[in-house]
Coordinates of C-alpha atoms in Angstrom, one line a residue:
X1 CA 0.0 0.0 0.0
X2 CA 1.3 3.8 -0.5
X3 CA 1.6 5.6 2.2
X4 CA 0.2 9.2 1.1
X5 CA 3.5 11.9 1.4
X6 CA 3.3 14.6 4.3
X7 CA 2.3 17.9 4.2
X8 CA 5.8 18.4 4.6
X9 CA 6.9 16.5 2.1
X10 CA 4.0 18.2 -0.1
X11 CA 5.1 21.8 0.4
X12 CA 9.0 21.0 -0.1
X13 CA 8.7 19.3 -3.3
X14 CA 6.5 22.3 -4.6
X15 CA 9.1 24.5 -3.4
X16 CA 11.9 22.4 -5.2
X17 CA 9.7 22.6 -8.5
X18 CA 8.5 26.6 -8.2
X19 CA 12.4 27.3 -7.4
X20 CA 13.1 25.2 -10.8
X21 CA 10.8 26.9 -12.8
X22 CA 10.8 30.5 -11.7
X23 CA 14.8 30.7 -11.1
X24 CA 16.0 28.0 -13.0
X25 CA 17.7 26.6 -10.3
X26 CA 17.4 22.1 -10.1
X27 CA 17.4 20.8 -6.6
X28 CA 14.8 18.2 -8.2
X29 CA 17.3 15.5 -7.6
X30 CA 18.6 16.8 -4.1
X31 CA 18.8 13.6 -1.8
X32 CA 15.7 14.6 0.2
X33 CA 16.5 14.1 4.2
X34 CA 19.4 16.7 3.9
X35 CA 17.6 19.4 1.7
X36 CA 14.4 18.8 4.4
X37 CA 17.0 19.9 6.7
X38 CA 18.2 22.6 5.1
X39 CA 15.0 24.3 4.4
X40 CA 13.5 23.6 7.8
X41 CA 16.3 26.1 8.7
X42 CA 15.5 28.8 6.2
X43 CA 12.1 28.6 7.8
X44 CA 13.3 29.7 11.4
X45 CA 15.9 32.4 9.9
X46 CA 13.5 33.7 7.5
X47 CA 10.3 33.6 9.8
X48 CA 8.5 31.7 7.7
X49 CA 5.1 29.8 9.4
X50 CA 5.3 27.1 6.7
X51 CA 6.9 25.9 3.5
X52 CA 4.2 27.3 1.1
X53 CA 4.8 30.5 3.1
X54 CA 8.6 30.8 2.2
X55 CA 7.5 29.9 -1.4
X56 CA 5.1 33.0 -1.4
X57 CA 7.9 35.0 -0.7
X58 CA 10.2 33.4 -2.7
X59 CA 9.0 33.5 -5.9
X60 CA 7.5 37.0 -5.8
X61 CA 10.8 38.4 -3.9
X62 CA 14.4 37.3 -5.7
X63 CA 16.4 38.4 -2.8
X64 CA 14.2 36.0 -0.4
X65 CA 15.9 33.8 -3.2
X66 CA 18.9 34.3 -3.1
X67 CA 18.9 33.9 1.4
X68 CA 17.3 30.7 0.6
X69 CA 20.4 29.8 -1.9
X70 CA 22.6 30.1 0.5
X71 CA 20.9 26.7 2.5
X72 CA 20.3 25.1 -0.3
X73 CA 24.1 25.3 -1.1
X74 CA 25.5 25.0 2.1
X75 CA 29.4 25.5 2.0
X76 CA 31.2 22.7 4.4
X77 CA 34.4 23.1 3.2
X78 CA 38.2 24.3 4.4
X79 CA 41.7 24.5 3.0
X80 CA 43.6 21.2 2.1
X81 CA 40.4 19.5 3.9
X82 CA 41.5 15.5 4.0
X83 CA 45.1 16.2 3.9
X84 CA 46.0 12.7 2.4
X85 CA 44.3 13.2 -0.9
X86 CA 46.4 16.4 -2.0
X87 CA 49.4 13.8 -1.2
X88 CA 48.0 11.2 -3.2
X89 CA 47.3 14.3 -6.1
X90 CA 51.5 15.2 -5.8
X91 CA 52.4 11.5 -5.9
X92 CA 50.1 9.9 -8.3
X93 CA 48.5 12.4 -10.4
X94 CA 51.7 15.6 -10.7
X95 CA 53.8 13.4 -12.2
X96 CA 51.4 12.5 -15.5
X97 CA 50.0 16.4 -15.6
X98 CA 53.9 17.1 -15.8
X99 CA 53.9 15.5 -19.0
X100 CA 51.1 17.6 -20.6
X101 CA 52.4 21.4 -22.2
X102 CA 49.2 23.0 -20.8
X103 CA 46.6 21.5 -18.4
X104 CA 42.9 22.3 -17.8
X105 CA 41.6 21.3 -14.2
X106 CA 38.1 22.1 -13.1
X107 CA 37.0 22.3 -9.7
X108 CA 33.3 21.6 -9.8
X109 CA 31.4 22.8 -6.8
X110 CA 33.8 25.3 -5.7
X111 CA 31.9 26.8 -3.1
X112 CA 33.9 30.0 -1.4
X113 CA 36.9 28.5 -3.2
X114 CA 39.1 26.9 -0.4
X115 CA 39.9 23.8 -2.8
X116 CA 40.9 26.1 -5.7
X117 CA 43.7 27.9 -3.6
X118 CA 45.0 24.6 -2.2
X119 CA 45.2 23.4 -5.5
X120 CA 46.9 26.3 -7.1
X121 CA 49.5 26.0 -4.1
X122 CA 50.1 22.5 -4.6
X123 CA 49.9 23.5 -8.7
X124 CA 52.6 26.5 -7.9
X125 CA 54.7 23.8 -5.6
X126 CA 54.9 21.3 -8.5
X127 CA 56.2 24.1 -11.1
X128 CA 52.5 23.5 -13.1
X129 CA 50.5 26.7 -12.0
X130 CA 51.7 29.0 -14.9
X131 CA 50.6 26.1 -17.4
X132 CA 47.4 25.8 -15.6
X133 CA 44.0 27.0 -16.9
X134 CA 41.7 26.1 -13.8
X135 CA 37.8 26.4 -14.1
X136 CA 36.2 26.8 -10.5
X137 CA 32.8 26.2 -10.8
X138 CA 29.2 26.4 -8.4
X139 CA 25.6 27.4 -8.5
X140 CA 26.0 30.2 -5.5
X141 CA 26.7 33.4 -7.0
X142 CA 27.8 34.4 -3.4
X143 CA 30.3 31.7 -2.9
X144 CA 31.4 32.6 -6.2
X145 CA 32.0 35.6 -5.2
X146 CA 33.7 35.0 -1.8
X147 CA 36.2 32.8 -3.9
X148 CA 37.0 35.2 -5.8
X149 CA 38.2 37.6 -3.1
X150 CA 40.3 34.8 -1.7
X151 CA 39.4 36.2 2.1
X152 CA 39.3 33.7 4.6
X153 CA 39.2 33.8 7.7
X154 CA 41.6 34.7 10.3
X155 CA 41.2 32.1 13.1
X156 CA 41.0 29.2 10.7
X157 CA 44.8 29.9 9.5
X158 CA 46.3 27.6 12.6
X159 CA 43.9 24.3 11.2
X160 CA 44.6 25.4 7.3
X161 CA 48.4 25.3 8.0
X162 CA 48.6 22.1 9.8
X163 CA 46.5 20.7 7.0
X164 CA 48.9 22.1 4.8
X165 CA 51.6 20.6 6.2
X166 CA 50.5 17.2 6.5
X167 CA 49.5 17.2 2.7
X168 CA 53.1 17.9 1.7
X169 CA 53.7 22.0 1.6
X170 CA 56.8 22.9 1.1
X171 CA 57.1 26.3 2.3
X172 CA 56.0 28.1 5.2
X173 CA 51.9 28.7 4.8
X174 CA 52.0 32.1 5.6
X175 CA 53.8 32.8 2.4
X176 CA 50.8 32.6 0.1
X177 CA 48.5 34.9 2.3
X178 CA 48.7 38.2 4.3
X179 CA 46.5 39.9 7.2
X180 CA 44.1 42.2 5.6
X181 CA 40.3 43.4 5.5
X182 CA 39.8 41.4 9.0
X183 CA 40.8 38.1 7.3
X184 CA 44.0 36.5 5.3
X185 CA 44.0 37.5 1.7
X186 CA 45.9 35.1 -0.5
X187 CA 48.4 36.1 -3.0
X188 CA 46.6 37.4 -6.3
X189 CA 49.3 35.5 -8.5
X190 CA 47.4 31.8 -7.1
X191 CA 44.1 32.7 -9.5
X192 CA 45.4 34.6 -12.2
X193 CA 44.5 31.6 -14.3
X194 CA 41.3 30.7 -12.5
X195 CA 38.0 31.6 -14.1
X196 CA 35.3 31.4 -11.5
X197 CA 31.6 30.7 -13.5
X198 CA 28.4 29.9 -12.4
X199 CA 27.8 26.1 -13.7
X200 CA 25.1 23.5 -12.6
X201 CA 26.1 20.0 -12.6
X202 CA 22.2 19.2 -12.7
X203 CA 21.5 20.7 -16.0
X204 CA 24.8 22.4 -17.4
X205 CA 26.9 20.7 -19.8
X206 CA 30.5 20.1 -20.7
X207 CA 32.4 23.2 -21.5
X208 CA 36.2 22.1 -21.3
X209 CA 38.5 19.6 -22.4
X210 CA 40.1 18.6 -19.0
X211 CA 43.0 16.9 -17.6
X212 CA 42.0 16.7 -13.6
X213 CA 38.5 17.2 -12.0
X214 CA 38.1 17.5 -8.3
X215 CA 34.6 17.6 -7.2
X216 CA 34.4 16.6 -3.3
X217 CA 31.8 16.2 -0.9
X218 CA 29.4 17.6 -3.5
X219 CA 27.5 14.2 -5.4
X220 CA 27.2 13.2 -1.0
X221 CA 23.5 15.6 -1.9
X222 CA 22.8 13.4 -5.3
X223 CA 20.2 11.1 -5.5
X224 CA 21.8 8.0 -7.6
X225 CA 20.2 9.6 -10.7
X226 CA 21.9 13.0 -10.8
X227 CA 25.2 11.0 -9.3
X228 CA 24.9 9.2 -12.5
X229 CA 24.6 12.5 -14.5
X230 CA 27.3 14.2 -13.1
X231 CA 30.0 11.3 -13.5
X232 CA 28.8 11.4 -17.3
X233 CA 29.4 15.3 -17.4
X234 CA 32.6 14.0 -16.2
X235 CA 33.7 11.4 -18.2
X236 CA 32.7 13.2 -20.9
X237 CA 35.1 16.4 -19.7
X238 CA 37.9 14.1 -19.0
X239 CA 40.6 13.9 -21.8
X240 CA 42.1 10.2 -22.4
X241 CA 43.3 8.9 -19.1
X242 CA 42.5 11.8 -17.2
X243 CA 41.6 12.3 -13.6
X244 CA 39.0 12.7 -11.3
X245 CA 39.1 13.5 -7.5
X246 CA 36.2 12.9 -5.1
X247 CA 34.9 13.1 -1.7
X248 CA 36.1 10.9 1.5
X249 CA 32.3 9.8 1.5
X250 CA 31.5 9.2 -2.4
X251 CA 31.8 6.4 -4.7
X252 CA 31.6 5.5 -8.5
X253 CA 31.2 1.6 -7.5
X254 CA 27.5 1.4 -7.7
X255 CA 27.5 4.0 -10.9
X256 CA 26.5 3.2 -14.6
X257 CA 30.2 4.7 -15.0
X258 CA 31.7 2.4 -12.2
X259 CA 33.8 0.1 -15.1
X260 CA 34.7 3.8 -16.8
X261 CA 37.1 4.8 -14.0
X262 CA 39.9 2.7 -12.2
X263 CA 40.6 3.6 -8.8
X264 CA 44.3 5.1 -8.7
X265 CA 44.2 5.7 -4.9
X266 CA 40.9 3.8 -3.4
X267 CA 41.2 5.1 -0.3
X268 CA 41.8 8.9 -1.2
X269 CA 39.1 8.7 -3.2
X270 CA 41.3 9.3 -7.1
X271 CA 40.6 7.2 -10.5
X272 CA 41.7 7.5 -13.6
X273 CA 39.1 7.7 -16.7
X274 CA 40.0 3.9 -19.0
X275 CA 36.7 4.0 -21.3
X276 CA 36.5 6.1 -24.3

């Protein structure tokens, strides 16, 4: 027998579609106990009675949009976050993009950018930054935006360095950043080569040949459908052999594209495109 959805349930899903249609945004395939979440707290902070209520205002009021946006895209992110995958990236990846003239890497899901200076650091470290066109990537104009000042925060320098450190820096942290504006601003030179674009892995579309993809702790919000969607945007991106980087928590063994990747580091989450 069905069991008939909640009123809950009711009101979210008409909030997901309105949001599609109105703003073009798709959080249709959004795994659904985390987005409930999510927009159970943009009811307190935006003093909404109900869903339906926060849809009123949504799609008649763009800014109520954009607040919403920022739960629906919730950044949990930091600087060389799971220190042993950038050391798997220097061992196992650096030396094959060392044998490439120029190299493409895409960092889908950017958020307010802290995997985008970690890589161009490790990039710079390996001599490959100048030869680097990186594309940083995500649906929240005001991540976007916060990654492209390159502020961070102050009191999260002590963790970022340690991280650092343990993923195999080779200078002294501090180097690439200096006190400013109430934060630490990181060196210009790290994203000179870094376009920062708004792009939706659930309905963009390849836009670059690529040699490396990180996209971490992103497809973890997928329902198996989109997962699947987004590791074809990927393969598809990929040059022969390249590279694609993923979260502690995600997978491609259950995927349609599971026997399209080899795992080049299991455990650090890194495989290697094999299928045409």
């Amino acid at each position: 027998m069905h069991n008939p959805a909640s009123d809950v349930d009711i009101e979210l899903r008409m909030l997901i579609e309105a949001v599609y249609l109105k703003y073009n945004y798709d959080f249709r395939d959004y795994t659904g106990a985390s987005q409930k979440r999510r927009i159970l707290a943009a009811l307190r902070t935006m003093e909404c009675d109900t869903i339906s209520a926060l849809q009123a205002r949504v799609m008649h009021d763009p800014a109520a949009f954009t607040q919403l946006l920022q739960f629906l895209t919730i950044p949990v992110t930091e600087m060389f976050r799971d220190p042993d995958y950038y050391l798997a990236i220097r061992r196992l990846v650096v030396p094959f993009l060392k044998t490439y003239p120029s190299l493409n890497v895409w960092v889908a899901g950017c958020s307010t950018g802290e995997e985008v200076y970690s890589l161009a650091i490790l990039l710079h470290e390996e001599g490959l930054l100048e030869r680097t066109q990186m594309y940083a990537t995500d649906i929240n104009p005001d991540a976007l935006e916060a990654a492209r000042r390159g502020v961070m925060p102050l009191d999260k320098m002590r963790v970022y360095t340690e991280n650092y450190q343990k993923a195999g820096g080779m200078r002294a942290f501090s180097d690439y950043y200096t006190a400013a504006y109430g934060g630490a601003l990181f060196d210009r030179a790290l994203v000179d080569n870094v376009t920062f674009a708004d792009h939706s892995l659930a309905t963009d579309s390849v836009f670059a040949e690529t040699h490396f993809i990180s996209c971490r702790n992103v497809m973890i919000y997928f329902n198996r459908h989109l997962q699947n969607r987004v590791l074809g945007l990927f393969h598809d991106s990929l040059c022969h052999r390249g590279f694609l980087g993923l979260g502690s928590k995600e997978s491609i063994d259950f995927s349609t594209y599971a026997q399209r990747f080899e795992p080049l580091a299991r455990r650090e989450r890194l495989f290697r495109k094999v299928a045409p």
